[in-house]
Coordinates of C-alpha atoms and ligand atoms in Angstrom, one line a residue:
M30 CA 0.0 0.0 0.0
Q31 CA 1.3 3.4 -1.0
I32 CA 1.5 5.9 1.9
I33 CA 1.6 9.5 0.8
D34 CA 2.6 12.1 3.4
S35 CA 2.2 15.9 3.6
D36 CA 1.5 18.5 6.2
V37 CA -2.0 19.4 5.0
V38 CA -4.4 17.5 2.8
I39 CA -7.2 19.4 1.1
I40 CA -10.1 17.2 0.0
G41 CA -11.8 18.9 -2.9
G42 CA -10.6 21.3 -5.5
G43 CA -13.6 23.6 -6.0
G44 CA -13.8 27.3 -4.9
A45 CA -13.4 26.5 -1.2
G46 CA -10.6 23.9 -1.6
L47 CA -8.5 25.9 -3.9
R48 CA -8.8 29.0 -1.7
A49 CA -7.8 26.9 1.3
A50 CA -4.8 25.4 -0.5
I51 CA -3.6 28.9 -1.5
A52 CA -4.0 30.1 2.2
V53 CA -1.8 27.3 3.5
A54 CA 0.8 28.1 0.8
E55 CA 0.7 31.8 1.6
T56 CA 0.7 31.6 5.4
A57 CA 3.3 28.8 5.8
P58 CA 5.3 28.4 2.6
D59 CA 7.3 25.5 4.1
L60 CA 4.3 23.2 4.5
K61 CA 3.6 20.5 1.9
V62 CA 0.0 20.5 0.7
N63 CA -1.7 17.6 -1.2
M64 CA -5.0 18.5 -2.9
I65 CA -7.2 15.6 -3.8
S66 CA -10.2 15.9 -6.2
K67 CA -12.4 13.3 -7.8
V68 CA -12.5 15.5 -10.9
Y69 CA -10.0 17.8 -12.5
P70 CA -10.4 20.9 -10.2
V71 CA -11.7 23.3 -12.8
R72 CA -14.6 20.8 -13.4
S73 CA -15.8 21.3 -9.8
H74 CA -19.4 22.5 -9.4
T75 CA -18.2 26.1 -8.6
V76 CA -17.5 26.4 -12.3
S77 CA -21.2 26.5 -13.1
A78 CA -22.1 29.4 -10.7
E79 CA -23.6 32.1 -12.7
G80 CA -25.1 35.1 -11.0
G81 CA -22.4 36.5 -8.8
I82 CA -20.8 36.9 -5.4
A83 CA -22.0 39.1 -2.6
G84 CA -19.9 41.6 -0.7
V85 CA -20.0 45.2 0.5
V86 CA -18.1 47.1 -2.2
K87 CA -20.2 50.2 -2.7
E88 CA -20.7 53.4 -0.6
D89 CA -24.5 53.1 -0.4
D90 CA -23.9 49.7 1.3
S91 CA -22.8 48.7 4.8
F92 CA -21.7 45.7 6.8
E93 CA -24.7 46.2 9.0
S94 CA -27.1 45.9 6.1
H95 CA -25.4 42.8 4.6
C96 CA -25.4 41.1 8.1
F97 CA -29.1 42.0 8.7
D98 CA -30.2 40.7 5.2
T99 CA -28.3 37.5 5.7
I100 CA -29.7 36.9 9.2
R101 CA -33.3 37.8 8.2
G102 CA -32.9 35.6 5.1
S103 CA -31.8 32.7 7.3
D104 CA -35.0 33.1 9.3
Y105 CA -32.9 33.9 12.3
L106 CA -31.1 30.5 12.3
A107 CA -27.7 31.8 11.2
D108 CA -25.0 32.1 13.8
Q109 CA -24.6 35.9 14.0
D110 CA -20.9 35.9 15.0
A111 CA -20.1 33.9 11.9
V112 CA -22.2 36.2 9.7
E113 CA -20.4 39.3 11.1
F114 CA -17.0 37.7 10.3
F115 CA -18.2 36.6 6.9
V116 CA -19.6 40.0 5.9
E117 CA -16.5 41.9 7.0
D118 CA -14.0 39.5 5.2
A119 CA -15.9 39.1 1.9
P120 CA -14.9 42.4 0.2
K121 CA -11.2 41.7 0.9
R122 CA -11.6 38.3 -0.8
I123 CA -13.4 39.8 -3.8
Y124 CA -10.7 42.5 -4.4
E125 CA -8.0 39.9 -3.9
L126 CA -9.5 37.7 -6.5
E127 CA -9.5 40.6 -9.0
E128 CA -5.8 41.0 -8.3
W129 CA -5.4 37.3 -9.2
G130 CA -7.0 37.8 -12.5
C131 CA -10.8 37.5 -12.1
P132 CA -12.4 39.9 -14.5
W133 CA -15.4 41.4 -12.6
S134 CA -17.9 43.2 -14.9
R135 CA -17.7 47.0 -14.7
F136 CA -20.0 49.9 -14.7
E137 CA -19.5 52.6 -17.4
D138 CA -17.4 54.6 -14.9
G139 CA -14.9 51.8 -14.6
T140 CA -15.9 50.7 -11.0
I141 CA -16.8 47.1 -10.2
A142 CA -20.5 46.5 -11.2
V143 CA -23.1 45.1 -8.8
R144 CA -26.5 43.7 -9.5
A145 CA -29.6 43.1 -7.4
F146 CA -30.2 39.6 -5.9
G147 CA -33.0 38.1 -3.9
G148 CA -33.4 39.1 -0.3
M149 CA -30.6 41.8 -0.4
S150 CA -31.7 45.3 0.4
V151 CA -29.2 47.0 -2.0
K152 CA -27.3 45.9 -5.1
R153 CA -24.3 44.1 -3.7
T154 CA -23.8 41.1 -6.0
V155 CA -20.5 41.4 -7.9
Y156 CA -20.4 39.4 -11.1
A157 CA -18.5 38.4 -14.2
A158 CA -21.3 38.4 -16.8
D159 CA -23.4 35.3 -15.9
K160 CA -20.3 33.0 -15.8
T161 CA -19.0 34.2 -12.4
G162 CA -18.0 30.7 -11.2
F163 CA -16.1 29.9 -14.3
Y164 CA -14.0 33.1 -14.0
M165 CA -13.5 32.7 -10.3
L166 CA -12.5 29.1 -10.5
S167 CA -10.0 29.8 -13.3
A168 CA -8.4 32.6 -11.3
L169 CA -8.1 30.5 -8.2
W170 CA -6.7 27.5 -10.2
E171 CA -4.1 29.7 -11.9
R172 CA -3.1 31.2 -8.6
S173 CA -2.7 27.8 -7.0
L174 CA -0.3 26.8 -9.8
K175 CA 2.1 29.5 -8.6
Y176 CA 2.9 27.4 -5.5
P177 CA 5.1 24.3 -6.1
Q178 CA 4.3 23.1 -2.6
I179 CA 0.7 22.4 -3.6
K180 CA 0.6 19.0 -5.2
N181 CA -2.5 17.9 -7.1
Y182 CA -4.0 14.4 -7.0
D183 CA -6.7 14.9 -9.6
E184 CA -9.2 12.1 -10.3
W185 CA -8.5 10.4 -7.0
H186 CA -11.7 9.4 -5.1
V187 CA -11.6 9.6 -1.3
T188 CA -13.5 6.6 0.2
R189 CA -12.8 6.8 3.9
L190 CA -11.3 9.0 6.6
F191 CA -9.2 7.7 9.5
R192 CA -8.7 9.1 13.0
V193 CA -6.4 8.2 15.8
G194 CA -8.1 8.9 19.1
E195 CA -9.7 12.3 18.8
K196 CA -7.5 13.4 15.9
M197 CA -7.9 13.2 12.2
A198 CA -4.9 11.2 10.9
G199 CA -5.4 10.1 7.3
L200 CA -7.6 9.0 4.5
Y201 CA -8.0 6.3 1.9
A202 CA -8.3 7.2 -1.8
I203 CA -8.4 5.4 -5.1
N204 CA -6.7 6.7 -8.3
L205 CA -9.5 6.6 -10.8
K206 CA -7.1 6.4 -13.8
N207 CA -5.7 3.0 -12.8
G208 CA -7.4 1.7 -9.7
E209 CA -4.3 2.1 -7.5
H210 CA -5.1 2.6 -3.8
A211 CA -3.2 4.9 -1.4
V212 CA -3.3 6.2 2.2
F213 CA -2.7 9.9 2.6
R214 CA -1.5 11.0 5.9
A215 CA -1.2 14.6 7.2
K216 CA -1.2 16.8 10.3
A217 CA -4.3 18.7 9.3
F218 CA -7.1 18.3 6.8
V219 CA -9.6 20.6 5.0
L220 CA -12.8 19.0 3.8
S221 CA -14.2 21.0 0.9
T222 CA -16.2 18.4 -1.1
G223 CA -19.2 20.5 -1.9
G224 CA -23.0 19.9 -1.6
A225 CA -25.4 17.0 -2.0
C226 CA -28.5 18.0 -4.0
R227 CA -28.1 15.0 -6.3
I228 CA -30.2 13.3 -3.6
F229 CA -33.2 14.9 -5.4
S230 CA -34.5 13.8 -8.8
F231 CA -34.9 17.4 -10.1
N232 CA -31.8 19.5 -9.3
T233 CA -29.3 22.0 -10.6
N234 CA -26.2 20.2 -9.3
G235 CA -23.4 18.5 -11.3
N236 CA -23.3 14.7 -11.1
I237 CA -20.5 14.8 -8.6
K238 CA -22.4 16.6 -5.9
T239 CA -23.2 13.5 -3.9
G240 CA -22.5 14.6 -0.3
D241 CA -19.4 12.5 0.0
G242 CA -17.7 14.7 2.5
M243 CA -20.8 14.9 4.8
A244 CA -21.0 11.1 4.9
L245 CA -17.2 10.6 5.2
A246 CA -17.1 13.0 8.2
Y247 CA -20.2 11.6 9.8
N248 CA -18.8 8.1 9.6
I249 CA -15.8 9.1 11.8
G250 CA -17.8 10.9 14.3
A251 CA -18.1 14.5 13.0
S252 CA -21.5 16.1 13.7
L253 CA -23.7 17.2 10.8
K254 CA -25.9 20.3 11.4
D255 CA -29.1 21.8 9.9
M256 CA -29.5 18.8 7.6
E257 CA -33.2 19.5 7.1
F258 CA -32.6 22.7 5.2
V259 CA -32.3 22.4 1.4
Q260 CA -32.8 25.3 -0.9
F261 CA -35.1 25.1 -3.9
H262 CA -34.2 27.7 -6.5
P263 CA -37.3 29.2 -8.1
T264 CA -36.1 29.1 -11.7
G265 CA -34.9 25.7 -13.1
L266 CA -35.5 24.6 -16.7
P267 CA -38.1 21.8 -16.8
H268 CA -36.7 18.4 -17.5
T269 CA -32.9 19.2 -17.2
G270 CA -33.0 21.2 -14.0
I271 CA -30.4 23.6 -15.5
L272 CA -30.4 26.8 -13.6
I273 CA -31.6 30.1 -14.9
T274 CA -29.7 32.5 -12.7
E275 CA -31.3 34.8 -10.2
G276 CA -29.3 37.4 -12.0
A277 CA -32.1 37.3 -14.7
R278 CA -34.5 38.7 -12.1
G279 CA -31.8 40.9 -10.7
E280 CA -31.5 42.5 -14.1
G281 CA -35.3 43.0 -14.2
G282 CA -36.9 39.7 -15.3
Y283 CA -40.5 39.0 -14.2
L284 CA -42.3 35.8 -13.2
L285 CA -45.7 35.4 -14.9
N286 CA -48.5 32.8 -14.4
N287 CA -50.7 31.4 -17.1
K288 CA -53.0 34.5 -16.9
G289 CA -50.0 36.7 -17.7
E290 CA -50.0 38.1 -14.2
R291 CA -46.9 39.0 -12.2
F292 CA -48.1 36.9 -9.3
M293 CA -45.4 37.8 -6.9
K294 CA -47.5 41.0 -6.1
E295 CA -49.9 38.7 -4.2
Y296 CA -47.2 37.2 -2.1
L297 CA -44.4 39.7 -1.6
P298 CA -45.4 43.1 -3.1
A299 CA -42.4 44.9 -1.5
K300 CA -39.8 42.7 -3.1
M301 CA -41.7 41.0 -5.9
E302 CA -39.4 38.6 -7.9
L303 CA -36.4 39.7 -5.7
G304 CA -37.7 38.0 -2.6
P305 CA -35.6 35.3 -1.0
R306 CA -35.7 32.0 -2.7
D307 CA -37.7 30.1 -0.2
I308 CA -40.6 32.6 -0.5
V309 CA -40.5 32.8 -4.3
S310 CA -40.4 29.0 -4.7
R311 CA -43.3 28.6 -2.3
S312 CA -45.2 31.2 -4.2
I313 CA -44.7 29.3 -7.5
V314 CA -46.0 26.1 -5.7
S315 CA -49.1 28.1 -4.6
E316 CA -49.7 29.2 -8.2
I317 CA -49.4 25.6 -9.4
K318 CA -51.9 24.4 -6.7
A319 CA -54.3 27.2 -7.7
G320 CA -54.3 26.0 -11.3
R321 CA -52.5 29.2 -12.6
A322 CA -49.4 27.5 -14.0
F323 CA -48.7 26.0 -17.4
K324 CA -48.8 22.3 -17.8
G325 CA -46.0 20.5 -19.7
P326 CA -44.6 17.0 -20.2
Y327 CA -42.3 17.5 -17.2
G328 CA -44.7 19.0 -14.8
S329 CA -46.2 22.4 -14.1
Y330 CA -44.2 25.6 -14.7
V331 CA -44.5 29.4 -14.8
H332 CA -42.8 31.9 -17.1
L333 CA -39.7 34.0 -16.6
D334 CA -39.9 36.9 -18.9
I335 CA -36.8 38.9 -19.8
R336 CA -37.8 40.1 -23.3
H337 CA -38.2 43.7 -22.2
L338 CA -34.5 43.9 -21.3
G339 CA -33.7 43.8 -25.1
E340 CA -31.1 41.8 -27.0
K341 CA -28.2 44.1 -26.3
K342 CA -28.5 43.9 -22.5
I343 CA -29.3 40.2 -22.5
M344 CA -26.1 39.5 -24.6
E345 CA -24.0 41.7 -22.3
R346 CA -25.3 40.7 -18.9
L347 CA -27.0 37.3 -19.4
P348 CA -25.4 35.5 -22.4
L349 CA -25.4 32.1 -20.7
V350 CA -29.2 32.4 -19.9
R351 CA -29.8 32.9 -23.6
E352 CA -27.4 30.1 -24.5
V353 CA -28.9 27.5 -22.2
A354 CA -32.5 28.5 -23.0
L355 CA -31.8 28.1 -26.7
E356 CA -29.9 24.9 -26.3
F357 CA -32.0 23.1 -23.7
A358 CA -35.5 24.6 -24.0
H359 CA -35.4 25.6 -27.7
I360 CA -36.6 29.0 -26.7
D361 CA -35.0 32.4 -27.5
P362 CA -35.5 34.6 -24.4
V363 CA -35.1 37.7 -26.6
H364 CA -38.4 36.8 -28.2
E365 CA -40.2 34.3 -25.8
P366 CA -40.6 33.8 -22.0
I367 CA -38.6 31.0 -20.5
P368 CA -40.5 28.1 -18.8
V369 CA -39.2 27.6 -15.2
M370 CA -40.0 25.6 -12.1
P371 CA -38.5 25.3 -8.6
V372 CA -35.5 23.0 -8.4
A373 CA -33.3 21.6 -5.6
H374 CA -30.2 23.7 -5.7
Y375 CA -28.2 24.2 -2.5
Y376 CA -27.6 22.3 0.7
M377 CA -27.7 24.7 3.7
G378 CA -26.8 21.9 6.2
G379 CA -23.5 20.1 6.3
V380 CA -20.6 19.3 8.5
H381 CA -20.9 21.3 11.8
T382 CA -18.0 23.7 12.3
D383 CA -17.3 26.6 14.6
K384 CA -16.9 30.1 13.1
E385 CA -13.3 29.3 12.3
T386 CA -14.1 26.2 10.4
A387 CA -13.0 23.6 13.0
T388 CA -15.2 20.5 13.1
N389 CA -15.5 18.4 16.3
V390 CA -12.7 16.1 15.1
S391 CA -9.4 17.6 16.0
G392 CA -7.3 18.5 12.9
L393 CA -10.3 18.4 10.5
Y394 CA -11.6 21.7 9.1
A395 CA -14.5 22.1 6.7
A396 CA -15.4 24.9 4.3
G397 CA -17.7 25.6 1.3
E398 CA -21.0 23.9 0.7
V399 CA -20.0 20.7 2.6
A400 CA -19.8 22.8 5.8
C401 CA -22.4 24.3 8.0
V402 CA -20.7 27.3 9.7
T403 CA -23.6 28.5 9.7
I404 CA -24.2 31.8 7.9
N405 CA -27.1 30.4 5.9
G406 CA -29.4 29.1 8.6
S407 CA -32.7 27.9 7.2
N408 CA -32.4 29.8 3.9
R409 CA -29.3 31.0 2.1
L410 CA -29.3 34.3 0.2
G411 CA -28.2 33.8 -3.4
S412 CA -24.6 35.0 -4.1
N413 CA -23.6 34.5 -0.5
S414 CA -22.1 31.1 -1.1
L415 CA -19.4 32.0 -3.5
A416 CA -18.3 34.5 -1.0
E417 CA -18.6 31.8 1.7
C418 CA -16.2 29.6 -0.3
L419 CA -13.6 32.3 -0.4
V420 CA -14.0 33.6 3.2
F421 CA -14.2 30.2 4.9
G422 CA -11.9 28.5 2.4
N423 CA -9.2 31.0 3.4
A424 CA -10.0 30.7 7.1
A425 CA -9.8 26.9 6.9
G426 CA -6.4 27.1 5.2
V427 CA -5.1 29.5 7.8
Q428 CA -6.4 27.3 10.7
A429 CA -5.1 24.1 9.1
S430 CA -1.6 25.5 8.5
R431 CA -1.5 26.7 12.2
F432 CA -2.6 23.3 13.4
A433 CA -0.2 21.5 11.2
Q434 CA 2.7 23.5 12.6
E435 CA 1.9 22.5 16.1
T436 CA 1.2 18.8 15.7
A437 CA 2.9 15.6 14.6
L438 CA 2.0 13.1 11.9
Q439 CA -0.1 10.2 13.3
T440 CA 0.2 6.6 12.4
V441 CA -3.0 5.3 10.9
S442 CA -4.1 2.0 12.2
E443 CA -3.0 -0.8 9.9
A444 CA -6.1 -2.8 10.7
E445 CA -8.4 0.0 9.6
V446 CA -6.4 0.4 6.4
R447 CA -6.7 -3.4 5.7
D448 CA -10.4 -3.2 6.5
E449 CA -11.0 -0.5 3.9
E450 CA -8.9 -2.3 1.3
R451 CA -11.0 -5.4 1.9
R452 CA -14.2 -3.4 1.7
I453 CA -13.3 -1.9 -1.7
T454 CA -12.2 -5.3 -3.1
Q455 CA -15.5 -6.8 -2.0
L456 CA -17.5 -4.0 -3.6
Y457 CA -15.7 -4.7 -6.9
E458 CA -16.5 -8.4 -6.7
R459 CA -20.2 -8.0 -5.7
N460 CA -22.6 -9.9 -7.8
G461 CA -25.9 -8.9 -6.2
A462 CA -29.2 -8.8 -8.1
E463 CA -30.1 -5.1 -7.4
N464 CA -29.5 -2.5 -10.0
L465 CA -27.6 0.6 -9.1
S466 CA -29.6 3.1 -11.2
K467 CA -32.9 1.8 -10.0
V468 CA -31.9 2.2 -6.3
R469 CA -30.6 5.7 -7.0
E470 CA -33.7 6.7 -8.9
S471 CA -35.9 5.4 -6.2
M472 CA -34.0 7.5 -3.6
Q473 CA -34.2 10.6 -5.7
R474 CA -37.9 10.2 -6.3
T475 CA -38.6 9.5 -2.6
M476 CA -36.7 12.7 -1.6
H477 CA -38.3 14.8 -4.3
E478 CA -41.9 13.6 -3.7
L479 CA -41.9 13.3 0.1
V480 CA -39.1 15.6 1.3
G481 CA -39.4 18.6 -1.1
I482 CA -40.7 22.1 -0.7
E483 CA -43.7 21.2 1.5
R484 CA -43.4 18.4 4.1
N485 CA -45.6 16.7 6.6
E486 CA -45.2 14.0 9.2
K487 CA -46.9 11.3 7.3
E488 CA -44.8 11.7 4.2
L489 CA -41.6 12.1 6.1
E490 CA -42.3 8.9 8.0
A491 CA -42.9 7.2 4.6
A492 CA -39.6 8.7 3.3
L493 CA -37.6 7.5 6.2
D494 CA -39.0 4.0 5.8
A495 CA -38.2 4.1 2.1
I496 CA -34.6 5.4 2.6
L497 CA -33.8 2.7 5.3
K498 CA -35.1 0.0 2.8
L499 CA -33.0 1.5 0.1
Q500 CA -29.9 1.3 2.3
E501 CA -30.6 -2.4 2.6
R502 CA -31.0 -2.7 -1.2
W503 CA -27.7 -0.9 -1.7
K504 CA -26.0 -3.8 0.0
R505 CA -27.3 -6.1 -2.8
I506 CA -26.3 -4.0 -5.8
G507 CA -24.1 -6.0 -8.2
L508 CA -21.4 -4.4 -10.3
Q509 CA -21.4 -5.2 -14.0
D510 CA -18.1 -3.3 -14.8
K511 CA -15.1 -4.7 -13.1
S512 CA -12.5 -2.5 -14.8
K513 CA -10.0 -0.4 -12.8
T514 CA -9.9 2.5 -15.3
F515 CA -12.4 5.3 -14.8
N516 CA -15.0 2.8 -13.6
T517 CA -17.9 5.2 -13.1
E518 CA -20.2 2.4 -12.1
F519 CA -18.0 1.7 -9.1
T520 CA -17.7 5.4 -8.1
S521 CA -21.5 5.7 -8.5
L522 CA -21.9 2.9 -6.0
L523 CA -19.7 4.7 -3.5
E524 CA -21.5 7.9 -4.1
L525 CA -24.9 6.3 -3.7
E526 CA -24.0 5.0 -0.3
N527 CA -23.0 8.5 0.7
M528 CA -26.3 10.0 -0.6
L529 CA -28.3 7.5 1.3
V530 CA -26.6 8.7 4.5
V531 CA -27.3 12.3 3.7
S532 CA -30.9 11.5 2.8
E533 CA -31.5 9.8 6.1
A534 CA -30.0 12.7 8.0
C535 CA -32.2 15.1 6.0
V536 CA -35.4 13.2 6.7
R537 CA -34.7 12.5 10.4
S538 CA -34.0 16.2 11.0
A539 CA -37.0 17.3 9.0
L540 CA -39.2 15.0 11.1
A541 CA -37.8 16.4 14.3
R542 CA -38.3 20.1 13.3
E543 CA -42.0 20.5 14.0
E544 CA -42.2 24.1 12.7
S545 CA -41.9 26.0 9.4
R546 CA -38.8 28.1 9.0
G547 CA -37.0 29.3 5.9
S548 CA -36.8 26.5 3.3
H549 CA -38.3 23.9 5.7
T550 CA -42.1 24.1 5.4
R551 CA -44.2 21.7 7.4
S552 CA -47.8 21.9 6.3
D553 CA -48.7 20.3 9.7
F554 CA -46.8 22.9 11.6
P555 CA -47.2 26.0 9.5
A556 CA -45.8 28.6 12.0
R557 CA -42.3 29.4 13.0
D558 CA -41.8 28.3 16.7
D559 CA -39.0 30.2 18.3
K560 CA -39.9 28.9 21.7
N561 CA -39.1 25.3 20.8
F562 CA -37.0 25.5 17.6
L563 CA -34.7 28.5 17.6
K564 CA -31.9 26.0 17.7
H565 CA -29.8 23.9 15.3
L566 CA -30.2 20.1 15.1
L567 CA -27.0 18.1 15.1
V568 CA -26.9 14.6 13.6
E569 CA -24.3 12.2 15.1
R570 CA -23.4 8.6 14.7
G571 CA -24.4 6.5 17.6
A572 CA -24.0 2.8 18.3
D573 CA -27.4 2.0 16.8
G574 CA -27.5 4.7 14.1
M575 CA -28.2 8.4 13.9
I576 CA -28.7 10.5 17.0
L577 CA -30.2 14.0 17.0
K578 CA -29.0 16.7 19.4
D579 CA -29.8 20.3 20.0
H580 CA -27.2 23.0 19.5
P581 CA -27.7 26.7 20.4
V582 CA -27.9 29.5 17.8
T583 CA -25.5 32.4 18.5
I584 CA -27.3 35.7 18.6
T585 CA -25.2 38.8 18.9
K586 CA -27.3 41.9 18.2
W587 CA -30.2 41.0 15.9
Q588 CA -33.0 39.7 18.1
P589 CA -35.4 37.3 16.2
Q590 CA -38.4 39.1 14.9
E591 CA -41.1 38.3 12.4
R592 CA -39.5 37.9 9.0
K593 CA -41.0 40.7 7.0
Y594 CA -40.1 42.2 3.6
Ligands
FAD605 C1 -25.8 25.8 -11.2 C2 -25.3 26.5 -10.0 C3 -25.2 27.9 -10.0 C4 -24.8 28.6 -8.8 N1 -24.7 29.9 -8.8 C5 -24.2 30.6 -7.7 C6 -24.0 32.0 -7.7 O1 -24.2 32.7 -8.8 N2 -23.6 32.6 -6.6 C7 -23.3 31.9 -5.5 O2 -22.9 32.5 -4.5 N3 -23.5 30.5 -5.5 C8 -23.9 29.9 -6.5 N4 -24.1 28.5 -6.5 C9 -23.6 27.8 -5.3 C10 -22.1 27.7 -5.3 O3 -21.6 27.6 -6.6 C11 -21.6 26.4 -4.5 O4 -22.2 26.4 -3.3 C12 -20.1 26.5 -4.4 O5 -19.5 26.7 -5.6 C13 -19.6 25.2 -3.8 O6 -18.2 25.2 -3.8 P1 -17.3 24.1 -3.0 O7 -15.9 24.5 -3.2 O8 -17.8 24.0 -1.7 O9 -17.6 22.8 -3.8 P2 -17.5 22.3 -5.3 O10 -17.2 23.4 -6.2 O11 -18.7 21.5 -5.6 O12 -16.2 21.3 -5.3 C14 -16.2 20.1 -4.6 C15 -14.9 19.4 -4.8 O13 -14.8 18.3 -4.0 C16 -14.3 17.2 -4.8 N5 -14.8 15.9 -4.2 C17 -16.1 15.7 -3.8 N6 -16.2 14.4 -3.3 C18 -14.9 13.9 -3.4 C19 -14.4 12.6 -3.0 N7 -15.1 11.6 -2.5 N8 -13.1 12.4 -3.3 C20 -12.3 13.4 -3.8 N9 -12.8 14.6 -4.2 C21 -14.1 14.9 -3.9 C22 -14.8 17.5 -6.2 O14 -13.9 16.8 -7.1 C23 -14.6 19.0 -6.2 O15 -13.3 19.3 -6.6 C24 -24.5 27.8 -7.7 C25 -24.6 26.5 -7.7 C26 -25.0 25.8 -8.8 C27 -25.2 24.3 -8.8

């Protein structure tokens, strides 16, 4: 067995992982960093972010206002100390990225341009046309190449984490190019493996967003937090789930029902289409229920109209929206409205960390969508998460490099390594009768139909029962492909196991939260209940399965009040 040692290992090469690797290289140039990613880093999901990144960069804006918008948007479940740190650090990270080559769009006067985004009281979303993630990830990737001490293990899949006592000590990974196995040891680790919305059948996420990091961390005793909160974005293209960015509404796009009415005036007249995503998505569901939506082969939808912006502005600000509408819906938004429906998009919950990204496993830090710091609480504001990747990716890198300098390399238990080797070999050799894609589809449908925008006890109980049965069926899935070179059937099997862990955590937390808050709507408990539920729910691994625990919300100066817009 190959053993690969370094000071810090970064798991994941998206926005958060790359920013963390750069932070280690900059704060402690002598440290050796290994960055592992199951895809070539610039194919990470960050590349597909469209609309922009939030930060206070204009004079009409203030830290106070960005904090308040984020906390109100979270329905008061965000930890306010984390939000304050986030808001104050975000502008520095945005300017720094520009120095590293990220071409932010400009206003006519040459200053950085900002656009409106849902739930924000002023225009504070910085962008690079509607391909923000692509430009950000390219700039981060190029910057990381400047540091020879960062070594990339691209197309390596992490299958297990190892700890020694209380401390994170190593991990097991497979080289997807040739099936070779290795143990990576280090003094500190940053988990930045992204989100998990592939657990839903209709989602905007890349195929690789399967919650691996959440399951890997849970398996070695890290707590998960806020797992019931999943964001549905109001505007996905029917069938494919491809996202039409909120930037389209930020630039002035409207939502229309089948009567041609801007229905948001009935639900949120002060903000209209620029309300937070949970409220806009629920409003679309209400229109569908009231029979005021269009019916199509892939379900009911409403219209997003940007025709009035004109071709010039659409091509300048929203070229990707036009490109994907033409390519995937055969509609030219210059001349026709775009069909849209709510789609699973972002995982608010994740691996529980403190505001400096430390998990409850010593030496393991987490940042980006896999983590739950939490600045998002029960509903994230669009454009906050790219900033979250930079702010907390940087913080995780700084913390990991400090920790690595104070600690020694641990020896991973040989028995545990052999155990993982055996498990992987057995998975390859499995000849079970169950079919991988059928089990996965069944999970995705269960989550979508029973754990979607509106939830209730009866359906959640049914979902839990279904997920537990699917976990049993997973054990009987047989592999047809036994090859060692880019065996996607094999990696899908590992990913499905992780998604079933995330799904179970989601359903159990959703059942326990008997109130409606942010993205979590319980039709049987329609009101927010601060008396009993102004708290986070942690999910931990117990001897007999998942255990739920309460965790307090940190409130600094914004006392919970009714969420009004
Ligand atoms: C279509 C779309 C548009 C979006 N638009 C915006 C926007 O405009 N503004 C905004 O703020 N947010 C947006 N978001 C959300 C935001 O882009 C993501 O939350 C953020 O980019 C996540 O970055 P990350 O670094 O945490 O993870 P990712 O970019 O998903 O990277 C995860 C990394 O982990 C690696 N990895 C995962 N599992 C393993 C494993 N088992 N072994 C090895 N490596 C592994 C992957 O290879 C990858 O490198 C959007 C999201 C989507 C899906």
